[in-house]
Short mmCIF file of C-alpha atoms in Angstrom, two decimals:
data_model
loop_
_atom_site.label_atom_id
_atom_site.label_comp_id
_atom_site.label_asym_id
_atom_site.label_seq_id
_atom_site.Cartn_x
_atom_site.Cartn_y
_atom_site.Cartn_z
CA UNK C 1 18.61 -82.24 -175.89
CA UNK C 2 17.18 -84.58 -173.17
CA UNK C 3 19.75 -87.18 -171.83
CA UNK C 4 17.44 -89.68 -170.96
CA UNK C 5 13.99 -90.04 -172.42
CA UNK C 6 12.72 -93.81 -171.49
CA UNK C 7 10.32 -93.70 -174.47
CA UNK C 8 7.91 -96.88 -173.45
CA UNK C 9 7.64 -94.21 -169.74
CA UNK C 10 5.89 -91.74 -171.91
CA UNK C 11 3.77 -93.54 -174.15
CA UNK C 12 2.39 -96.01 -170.78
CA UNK C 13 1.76 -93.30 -169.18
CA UNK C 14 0.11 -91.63 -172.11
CA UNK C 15 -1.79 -94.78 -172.99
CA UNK C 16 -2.68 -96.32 -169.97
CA UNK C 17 -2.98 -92.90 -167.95
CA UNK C 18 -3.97 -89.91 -168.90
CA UNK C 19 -5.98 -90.93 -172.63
CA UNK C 20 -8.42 -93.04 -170.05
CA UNK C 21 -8.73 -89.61 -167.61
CA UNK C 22 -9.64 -87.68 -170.59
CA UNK C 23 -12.30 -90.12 -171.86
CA UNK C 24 -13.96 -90.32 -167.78
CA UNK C 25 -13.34 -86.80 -167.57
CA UNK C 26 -15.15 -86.03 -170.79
CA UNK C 27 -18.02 -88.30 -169.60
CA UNK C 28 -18.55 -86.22 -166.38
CA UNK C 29 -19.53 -83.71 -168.64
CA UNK C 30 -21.68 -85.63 -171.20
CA UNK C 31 -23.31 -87.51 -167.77
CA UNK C 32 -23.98 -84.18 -166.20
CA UNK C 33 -26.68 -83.08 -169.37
CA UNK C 34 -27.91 -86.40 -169.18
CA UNK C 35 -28.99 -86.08 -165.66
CA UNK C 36 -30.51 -82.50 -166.60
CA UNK C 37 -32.20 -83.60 -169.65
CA UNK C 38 -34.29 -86.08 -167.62
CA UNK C 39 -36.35 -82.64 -165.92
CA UNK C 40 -38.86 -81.08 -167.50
CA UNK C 41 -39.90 -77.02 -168.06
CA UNK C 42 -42.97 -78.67 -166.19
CA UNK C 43 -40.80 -80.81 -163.30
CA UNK C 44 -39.66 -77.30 -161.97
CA UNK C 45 -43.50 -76.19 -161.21
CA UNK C 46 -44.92 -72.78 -162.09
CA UNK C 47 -44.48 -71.82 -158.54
CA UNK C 48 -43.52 -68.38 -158.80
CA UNK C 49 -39.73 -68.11 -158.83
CA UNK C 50 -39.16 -71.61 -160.37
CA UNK C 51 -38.30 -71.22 -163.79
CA UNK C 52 -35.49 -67.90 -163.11
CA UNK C 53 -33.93 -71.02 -160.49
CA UNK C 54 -34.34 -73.29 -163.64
CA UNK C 55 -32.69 -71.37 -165.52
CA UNK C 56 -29.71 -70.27 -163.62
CA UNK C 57 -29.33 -73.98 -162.71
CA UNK C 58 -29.26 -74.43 -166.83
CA UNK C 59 -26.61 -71.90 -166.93
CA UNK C 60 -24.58 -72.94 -163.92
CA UNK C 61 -24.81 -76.54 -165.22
CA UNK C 62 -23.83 -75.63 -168.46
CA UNK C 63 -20.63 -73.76 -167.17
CA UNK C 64 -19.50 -76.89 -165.11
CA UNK C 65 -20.04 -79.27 -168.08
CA UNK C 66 -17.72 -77.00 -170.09
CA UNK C 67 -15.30 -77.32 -167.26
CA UNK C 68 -15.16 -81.06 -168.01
CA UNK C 69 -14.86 -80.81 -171.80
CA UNK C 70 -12.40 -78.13 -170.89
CA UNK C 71 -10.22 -80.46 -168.50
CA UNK C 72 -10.31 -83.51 -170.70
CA UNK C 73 -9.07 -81.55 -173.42
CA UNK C 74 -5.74 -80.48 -171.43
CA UNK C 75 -5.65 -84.09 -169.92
CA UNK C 76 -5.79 -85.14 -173.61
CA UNK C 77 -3.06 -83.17 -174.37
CA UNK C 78 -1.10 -84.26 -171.54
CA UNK C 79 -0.91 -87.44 -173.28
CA UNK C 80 -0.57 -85.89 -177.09
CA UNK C 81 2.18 -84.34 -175.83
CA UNK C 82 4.44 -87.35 -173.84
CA UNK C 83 3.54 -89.47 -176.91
CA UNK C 84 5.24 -86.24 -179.17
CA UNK C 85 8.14 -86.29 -176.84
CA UNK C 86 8.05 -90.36 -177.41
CA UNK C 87 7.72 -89.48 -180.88
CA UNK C 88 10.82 -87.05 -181.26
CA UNK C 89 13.21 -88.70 -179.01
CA UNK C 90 12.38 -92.03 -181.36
CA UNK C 91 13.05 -90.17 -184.60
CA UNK C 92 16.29 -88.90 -182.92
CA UNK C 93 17.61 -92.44 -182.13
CA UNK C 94 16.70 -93.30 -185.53
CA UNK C 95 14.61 -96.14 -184.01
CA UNK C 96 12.67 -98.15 -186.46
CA UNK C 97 10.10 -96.65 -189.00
CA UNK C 98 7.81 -99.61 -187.15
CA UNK C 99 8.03 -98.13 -184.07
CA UNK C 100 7.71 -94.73 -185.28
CA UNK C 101 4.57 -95.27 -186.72
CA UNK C 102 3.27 -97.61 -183.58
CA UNK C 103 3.76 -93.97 -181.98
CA UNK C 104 1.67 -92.22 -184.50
CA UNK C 105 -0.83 -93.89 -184.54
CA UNK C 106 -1.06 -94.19 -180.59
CA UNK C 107 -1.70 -90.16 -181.46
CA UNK C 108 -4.24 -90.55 -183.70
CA UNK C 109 -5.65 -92.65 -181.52
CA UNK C 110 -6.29 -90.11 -179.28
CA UNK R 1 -49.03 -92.49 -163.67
CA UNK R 2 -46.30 -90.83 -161.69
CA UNK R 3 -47.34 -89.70 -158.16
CA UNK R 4 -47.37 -86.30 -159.13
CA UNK R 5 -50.05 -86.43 -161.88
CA UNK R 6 -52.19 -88.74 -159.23
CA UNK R 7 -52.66 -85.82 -156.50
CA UNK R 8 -53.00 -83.42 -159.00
CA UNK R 9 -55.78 -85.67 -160.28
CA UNK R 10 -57.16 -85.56 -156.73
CA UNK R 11 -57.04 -82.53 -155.79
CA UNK R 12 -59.02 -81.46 -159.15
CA UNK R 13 -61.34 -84.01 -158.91
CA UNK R 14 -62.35 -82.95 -155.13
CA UNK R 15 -62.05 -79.32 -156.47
CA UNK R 16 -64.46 -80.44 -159.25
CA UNK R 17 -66.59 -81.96 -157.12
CA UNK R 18 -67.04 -78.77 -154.39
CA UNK R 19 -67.82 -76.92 -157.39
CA UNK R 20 -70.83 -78.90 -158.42
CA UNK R 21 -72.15 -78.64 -154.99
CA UNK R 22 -71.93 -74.71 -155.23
CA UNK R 23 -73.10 -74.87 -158.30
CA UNK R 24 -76.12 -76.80 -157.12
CA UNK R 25 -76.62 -74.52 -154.38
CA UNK R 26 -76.98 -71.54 -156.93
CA UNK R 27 -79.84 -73.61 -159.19
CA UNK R 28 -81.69 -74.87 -156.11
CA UNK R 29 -82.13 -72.46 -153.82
CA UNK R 30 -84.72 -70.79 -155.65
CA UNK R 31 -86.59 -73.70 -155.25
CA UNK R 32 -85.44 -74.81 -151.28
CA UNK R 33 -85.39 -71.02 -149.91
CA UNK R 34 -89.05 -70.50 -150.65
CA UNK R 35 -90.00 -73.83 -149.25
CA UNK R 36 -88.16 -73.23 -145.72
CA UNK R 37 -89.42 -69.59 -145.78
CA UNK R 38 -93.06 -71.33 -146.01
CA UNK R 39 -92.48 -73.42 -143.33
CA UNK R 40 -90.67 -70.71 -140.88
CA UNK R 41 -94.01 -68.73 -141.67
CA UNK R 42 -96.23 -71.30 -141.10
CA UNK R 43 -94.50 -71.15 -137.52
CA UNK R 44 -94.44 -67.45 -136.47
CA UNK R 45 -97.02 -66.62 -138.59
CA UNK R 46 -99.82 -69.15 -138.11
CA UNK R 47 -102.64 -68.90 -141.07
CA UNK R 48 -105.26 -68.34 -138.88
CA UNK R 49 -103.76 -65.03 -137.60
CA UNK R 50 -103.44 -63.73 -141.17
CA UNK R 51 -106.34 -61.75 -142.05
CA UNK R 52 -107.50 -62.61 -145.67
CA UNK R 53 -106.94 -61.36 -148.44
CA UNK R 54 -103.09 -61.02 -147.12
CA UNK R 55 -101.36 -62.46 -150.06
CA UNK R 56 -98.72 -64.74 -148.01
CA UNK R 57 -96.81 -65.76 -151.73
CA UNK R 58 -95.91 -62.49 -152.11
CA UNK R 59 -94.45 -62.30 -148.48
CA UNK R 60 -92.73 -65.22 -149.14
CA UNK R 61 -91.29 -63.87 -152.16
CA UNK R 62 -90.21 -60.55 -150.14
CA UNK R 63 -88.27 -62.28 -147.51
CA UNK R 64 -86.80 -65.33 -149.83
CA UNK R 65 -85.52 -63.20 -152.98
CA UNK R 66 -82.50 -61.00 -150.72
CA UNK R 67 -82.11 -64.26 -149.05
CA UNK R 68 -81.36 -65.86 -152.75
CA UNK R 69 -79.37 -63.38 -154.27
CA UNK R 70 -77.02 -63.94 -150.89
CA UNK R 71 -76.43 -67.55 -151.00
CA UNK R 72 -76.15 -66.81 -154.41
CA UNK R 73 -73.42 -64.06 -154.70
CA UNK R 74 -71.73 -66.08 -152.02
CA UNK R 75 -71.43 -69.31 -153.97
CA UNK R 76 -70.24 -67.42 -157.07
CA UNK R 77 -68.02 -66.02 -154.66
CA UNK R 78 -66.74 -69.81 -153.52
CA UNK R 79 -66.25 -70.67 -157.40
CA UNK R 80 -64.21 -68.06 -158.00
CA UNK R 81 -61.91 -69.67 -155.03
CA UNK R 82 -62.47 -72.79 -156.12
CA UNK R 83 -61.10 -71.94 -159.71
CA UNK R 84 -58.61 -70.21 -158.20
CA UNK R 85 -57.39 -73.26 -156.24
CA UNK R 86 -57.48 -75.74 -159.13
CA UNK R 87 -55.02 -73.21 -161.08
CA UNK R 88 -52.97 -73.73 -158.22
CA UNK R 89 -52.92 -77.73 -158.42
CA UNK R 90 -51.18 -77.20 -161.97
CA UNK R 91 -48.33 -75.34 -160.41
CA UNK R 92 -47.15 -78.52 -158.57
CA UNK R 93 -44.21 -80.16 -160.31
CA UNK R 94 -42.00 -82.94 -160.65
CA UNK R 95 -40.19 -83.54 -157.01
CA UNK R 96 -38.97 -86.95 -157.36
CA UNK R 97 -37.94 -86.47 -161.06
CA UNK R 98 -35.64 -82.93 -159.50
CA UNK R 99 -34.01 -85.41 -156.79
CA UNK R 100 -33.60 -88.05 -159.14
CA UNK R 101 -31.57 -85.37 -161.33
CA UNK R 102 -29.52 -84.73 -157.98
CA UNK R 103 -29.28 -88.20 -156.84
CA UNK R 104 -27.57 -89.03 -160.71
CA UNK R 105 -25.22 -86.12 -160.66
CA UNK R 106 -24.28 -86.98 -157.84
CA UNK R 107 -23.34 -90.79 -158.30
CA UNK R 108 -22.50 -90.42 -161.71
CA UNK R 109 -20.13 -87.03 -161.58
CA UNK R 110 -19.50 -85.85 -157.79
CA UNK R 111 -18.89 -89.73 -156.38
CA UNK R 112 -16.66 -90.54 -159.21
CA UNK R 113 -15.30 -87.26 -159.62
CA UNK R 114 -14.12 -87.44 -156.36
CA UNK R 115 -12.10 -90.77 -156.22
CA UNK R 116 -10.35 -89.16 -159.63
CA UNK R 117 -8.91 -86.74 -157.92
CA UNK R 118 -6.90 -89.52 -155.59
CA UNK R 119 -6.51 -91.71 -158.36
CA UNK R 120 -4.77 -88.81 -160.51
CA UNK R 121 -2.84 -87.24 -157.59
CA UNK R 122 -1.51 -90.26 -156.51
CA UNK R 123 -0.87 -92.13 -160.08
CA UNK R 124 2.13 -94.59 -159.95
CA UNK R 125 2.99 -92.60 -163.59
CA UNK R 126 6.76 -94.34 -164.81
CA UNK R 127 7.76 -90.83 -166.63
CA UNK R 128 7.79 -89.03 -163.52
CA UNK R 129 10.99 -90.56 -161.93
CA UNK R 130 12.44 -91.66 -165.69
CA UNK R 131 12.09 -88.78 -167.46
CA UNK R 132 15.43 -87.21 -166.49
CA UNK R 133 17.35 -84.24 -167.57
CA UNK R 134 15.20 -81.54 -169.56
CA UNK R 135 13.09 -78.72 -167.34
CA UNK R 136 9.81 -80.23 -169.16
CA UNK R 137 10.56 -83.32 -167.04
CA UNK R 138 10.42 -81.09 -163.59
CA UNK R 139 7.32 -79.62 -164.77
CA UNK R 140 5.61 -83.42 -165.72
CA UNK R 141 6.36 -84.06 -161.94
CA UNK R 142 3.96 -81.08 -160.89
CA UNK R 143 1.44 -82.12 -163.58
CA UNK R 144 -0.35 -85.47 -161.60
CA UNK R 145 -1.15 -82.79 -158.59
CA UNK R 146 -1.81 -79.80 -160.60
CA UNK R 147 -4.50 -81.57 -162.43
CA UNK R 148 -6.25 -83.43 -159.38
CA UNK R 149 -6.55 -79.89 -158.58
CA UNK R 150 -7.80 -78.91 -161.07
CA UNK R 151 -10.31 -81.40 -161.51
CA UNK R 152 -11.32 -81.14 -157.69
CA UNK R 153 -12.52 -77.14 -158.23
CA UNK R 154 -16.05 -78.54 -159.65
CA UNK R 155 -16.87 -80.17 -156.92
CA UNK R 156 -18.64 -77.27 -154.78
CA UNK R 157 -20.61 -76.47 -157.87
CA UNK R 158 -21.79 -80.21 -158.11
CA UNK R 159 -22.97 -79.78 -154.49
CA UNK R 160 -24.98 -76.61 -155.34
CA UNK R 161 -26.35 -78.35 -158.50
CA UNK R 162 -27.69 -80.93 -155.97
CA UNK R 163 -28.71 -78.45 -153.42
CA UNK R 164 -31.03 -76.59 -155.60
CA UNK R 165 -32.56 -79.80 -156.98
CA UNK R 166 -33.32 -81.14 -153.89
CA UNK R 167 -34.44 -77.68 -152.30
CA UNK R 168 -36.73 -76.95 -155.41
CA UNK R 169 -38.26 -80.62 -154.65
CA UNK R 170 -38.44 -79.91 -151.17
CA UNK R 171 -40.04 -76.44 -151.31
CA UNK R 172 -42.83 -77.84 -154.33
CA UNK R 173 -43.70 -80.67 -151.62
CA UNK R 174 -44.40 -78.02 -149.19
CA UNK R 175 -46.53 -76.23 -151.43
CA UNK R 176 -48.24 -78.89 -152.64
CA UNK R 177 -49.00 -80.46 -148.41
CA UNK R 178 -49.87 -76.50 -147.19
CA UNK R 179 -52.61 -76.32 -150.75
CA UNK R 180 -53.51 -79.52 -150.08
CA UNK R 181 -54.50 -78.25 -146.74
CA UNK R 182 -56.37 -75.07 -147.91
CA UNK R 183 -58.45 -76.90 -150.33
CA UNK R 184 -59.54 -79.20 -147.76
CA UNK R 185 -60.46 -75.95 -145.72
CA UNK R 186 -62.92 -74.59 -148.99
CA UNK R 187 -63.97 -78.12 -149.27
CA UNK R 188 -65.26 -77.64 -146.04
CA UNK R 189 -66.76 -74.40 -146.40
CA UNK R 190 -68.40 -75.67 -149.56
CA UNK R 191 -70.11 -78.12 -146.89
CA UNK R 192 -71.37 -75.87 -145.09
CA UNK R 193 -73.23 -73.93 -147.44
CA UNK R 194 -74.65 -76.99 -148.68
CA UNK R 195 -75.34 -78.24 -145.28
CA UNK R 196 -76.68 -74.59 -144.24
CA UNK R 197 -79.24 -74.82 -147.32
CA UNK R 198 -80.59 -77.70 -146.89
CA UNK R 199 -80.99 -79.37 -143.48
CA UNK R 200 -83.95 -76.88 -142.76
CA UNK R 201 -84.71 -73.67 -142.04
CA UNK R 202 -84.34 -72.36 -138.34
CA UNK R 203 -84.41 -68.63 -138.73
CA UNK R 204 -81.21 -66.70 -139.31
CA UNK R 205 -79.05 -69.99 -138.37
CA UNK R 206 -79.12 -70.92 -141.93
CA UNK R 207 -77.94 -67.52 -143.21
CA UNK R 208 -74.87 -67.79 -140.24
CA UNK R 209 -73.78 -70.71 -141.26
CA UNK R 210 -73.19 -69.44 -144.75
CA UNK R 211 -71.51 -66.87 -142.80
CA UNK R 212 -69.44 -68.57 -141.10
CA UNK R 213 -68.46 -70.89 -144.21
CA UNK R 214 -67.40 -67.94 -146.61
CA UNK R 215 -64.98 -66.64 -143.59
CA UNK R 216 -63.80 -70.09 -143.89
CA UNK R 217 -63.06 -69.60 -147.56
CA UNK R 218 -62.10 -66.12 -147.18
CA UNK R 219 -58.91 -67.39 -144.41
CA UNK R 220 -58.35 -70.23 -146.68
CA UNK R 221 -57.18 -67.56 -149.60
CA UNK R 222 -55.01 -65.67 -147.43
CA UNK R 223 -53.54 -69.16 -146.47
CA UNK R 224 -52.72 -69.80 -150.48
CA UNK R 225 -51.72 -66.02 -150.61
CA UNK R 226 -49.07 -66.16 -147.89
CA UNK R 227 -47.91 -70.01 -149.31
CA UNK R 228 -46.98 -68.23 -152.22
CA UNK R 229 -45.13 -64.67 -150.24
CA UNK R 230 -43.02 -68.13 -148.71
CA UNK R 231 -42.64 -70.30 -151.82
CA UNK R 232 -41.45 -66.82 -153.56
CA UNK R 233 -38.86 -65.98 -150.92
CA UNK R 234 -37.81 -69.75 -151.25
CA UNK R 235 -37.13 -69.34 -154.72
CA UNK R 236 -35.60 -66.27 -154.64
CA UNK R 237 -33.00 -68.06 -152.11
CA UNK R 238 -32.14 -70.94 -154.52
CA UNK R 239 -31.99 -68.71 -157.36
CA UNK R 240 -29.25 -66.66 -155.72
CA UNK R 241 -27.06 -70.01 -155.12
CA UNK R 242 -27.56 -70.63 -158.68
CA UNK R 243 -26.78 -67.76 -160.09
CA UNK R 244 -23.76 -67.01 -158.02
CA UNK R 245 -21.92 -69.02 -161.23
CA UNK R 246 -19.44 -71.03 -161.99
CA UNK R 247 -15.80 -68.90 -161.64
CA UNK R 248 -13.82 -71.55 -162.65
CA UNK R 249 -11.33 -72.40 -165.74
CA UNK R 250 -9.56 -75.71 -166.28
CA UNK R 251 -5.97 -74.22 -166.23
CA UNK R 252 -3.57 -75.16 -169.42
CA UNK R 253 -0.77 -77.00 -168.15
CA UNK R 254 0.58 -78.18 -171.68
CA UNK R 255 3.98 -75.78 -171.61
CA UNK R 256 5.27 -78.69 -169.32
CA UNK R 257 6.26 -80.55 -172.27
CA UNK R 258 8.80 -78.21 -174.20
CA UNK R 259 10.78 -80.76 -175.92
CA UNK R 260 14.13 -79.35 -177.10
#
């Protein structure tokens, strides 16, 4: 068992930390398809060639996005897990049921 | 209306245009040939040196119908260009929309993405130096760098996104200024036929300077067919950096936190 687990450490640094990477990080991803989405099948040209680039820019594109979604996932469970750990060490110091469930919720929040 | 759809409506309406004066050119010259050929007789062939009943019509007729059916098969010739030209126009695309794509990945995801990367590695996180005792703690203390890291690996792919935006814009505005430059060259040839038609006929100049405008066509296709050998290879080039794919996976990092 941990000697020393400063509980309001793990939960600022899950709330005010790593929650807000995974939201920007997530929006790299989302803001990447926007930018696509704004060229056309037609914006490419029918220069021969064009539309194999297009769509192995699609596909590239596509893979980096999911890098992002990928990424803020594990940065969201960066903070899932400190606010577990925040969660455990309070039920182990039988702190109060308030700020047990202040800790919950800070999860579900997420 | 964007820029784009205003030079492709130029360029088809001046291809439009060249192809109702060769289309002229086909209807009239039945009409002008035989006129000019009258006149160039009139000239070598003086009426008073023609012994009657020499029936000068049907020498007219004689030396004006080959001359006809060449204009004529020429000018077909120059619409089937000319078609082939405006098909062209409708391969030009959207440049500035492509580097508008880069220029918002780029501020929007590589700019931003960027500063993350400092602002994660160098986070003033509390749990870092509090979190004492446990191995999960040691780990949490890797975790600020690991993930800047991590997050810093898309960054060569943004650049390559950007790079083939910009060098598909870049290679459609070439296309479209070296076309734009052949066109002008038919346009010109068209002009001459006209021109060759109907300013008079002077003997065999007329039929040269038909001549001389088809070869003008003629070069102007192999221009448009070695645009496109270049505009293929460019493609080919850009398609390779795009395909060479994204290798990359977000690592998992979440065994830091194994909370006895």
């Amino acid at each position: 068992m941990p000697d020393s687990i400063d509980t309001d450490d793990l939960r600022s640094d899950a709330n005010d930390y790593w929650k807000p990477w995974h939201e920007t990080v997530l929006g790299y991803g989302a803001s990447l398809t926007q930018a696509s989405s704004q060229v056309t099948e037609a914006d490419w040209s029918r220069i021969p060639g064009a539309q194999d680039v297009r769509a192995a820019f699609g596909v590239l594109l596509d893979d980096v996005a999911q890098f992002y979604t990928d990424g803020s996932e594990v940065l969201e469970g960066v903070a899932r897990k400190l606010l577990a750990t925040a969660q455990s060490a309070l039920e182990r110091e039988h702190a109060s049921r308030d700020q047990i469930e202040q800790v919950i919720k800070e999860i579900e929040a997420l | 209306m964007g820029y784009v759809e205003a030079i492709k409506d130029f360029e088809h309406g001046r291809l439009a245009d060249a192809r109702a004066s060769t289309e002229g050119v086909i209807r009239d010259c039945p009409t002008v040939v035989p006129r000019f050929v009258r006149v160039y007789l009139d000239i070598v062939l003086p009426r008073e040196t023609i012994v009657p009943p020499f029936d000068r019509e049907w020498l007219v007729r004689q030396i004006s119908e080959p001359i006809i059916a060449g204009i004529q098969e020429s000018c077909r010739y120059l619409l089937e260009v000319i078609d082939e030209l405006d098909g062209y126009v409708d391969w030009i695309g959207g440049p500035e929309t492509l580097r508008g794509a880069a220029a918002a990945i780029q501020a929007e995801v590589a700019d931003p993405s960027a500063a993350m990367y400092t602002t994660i590695r160098d986070a003033p996180l509390a749990a870092v130096t509090s979190w004492n005792g446990p191995a999960a703690a040691d780990l949490y203390r890797m975790v600020p760098m690991d993930q800047a890291n991590q997050l810093h690996l898309a960054q060569g792919y943004l650049s390559t996104l950007g790079d083939v935006l910009r060098g598909m814009a870049d290679q459609i505005e070439t296309f479209y200024v070296s076309l734009s430059a052949v066109i002008a060259g038919v346009i010109g040839a068209v002009a001459g036929v006209v021109v060759a038609v109907a300013t008079g006929w002077s003997g065999v100049g007329a039929v040269a300077g038909i001549v001389v405008a088809i070869a003008g066509a003629l070069s102007a296709l192999a221009g448009v067919a070695g645009l496109v050998l270049s505009t293929v290879q460019t493609s080919s080039n850009l398609l390779v950096e795009a395909s060479n794919g994204f290798g990359e996976r977000w690592s998992n990092y979440m065994r830091f936190a194994t909370v006895q």
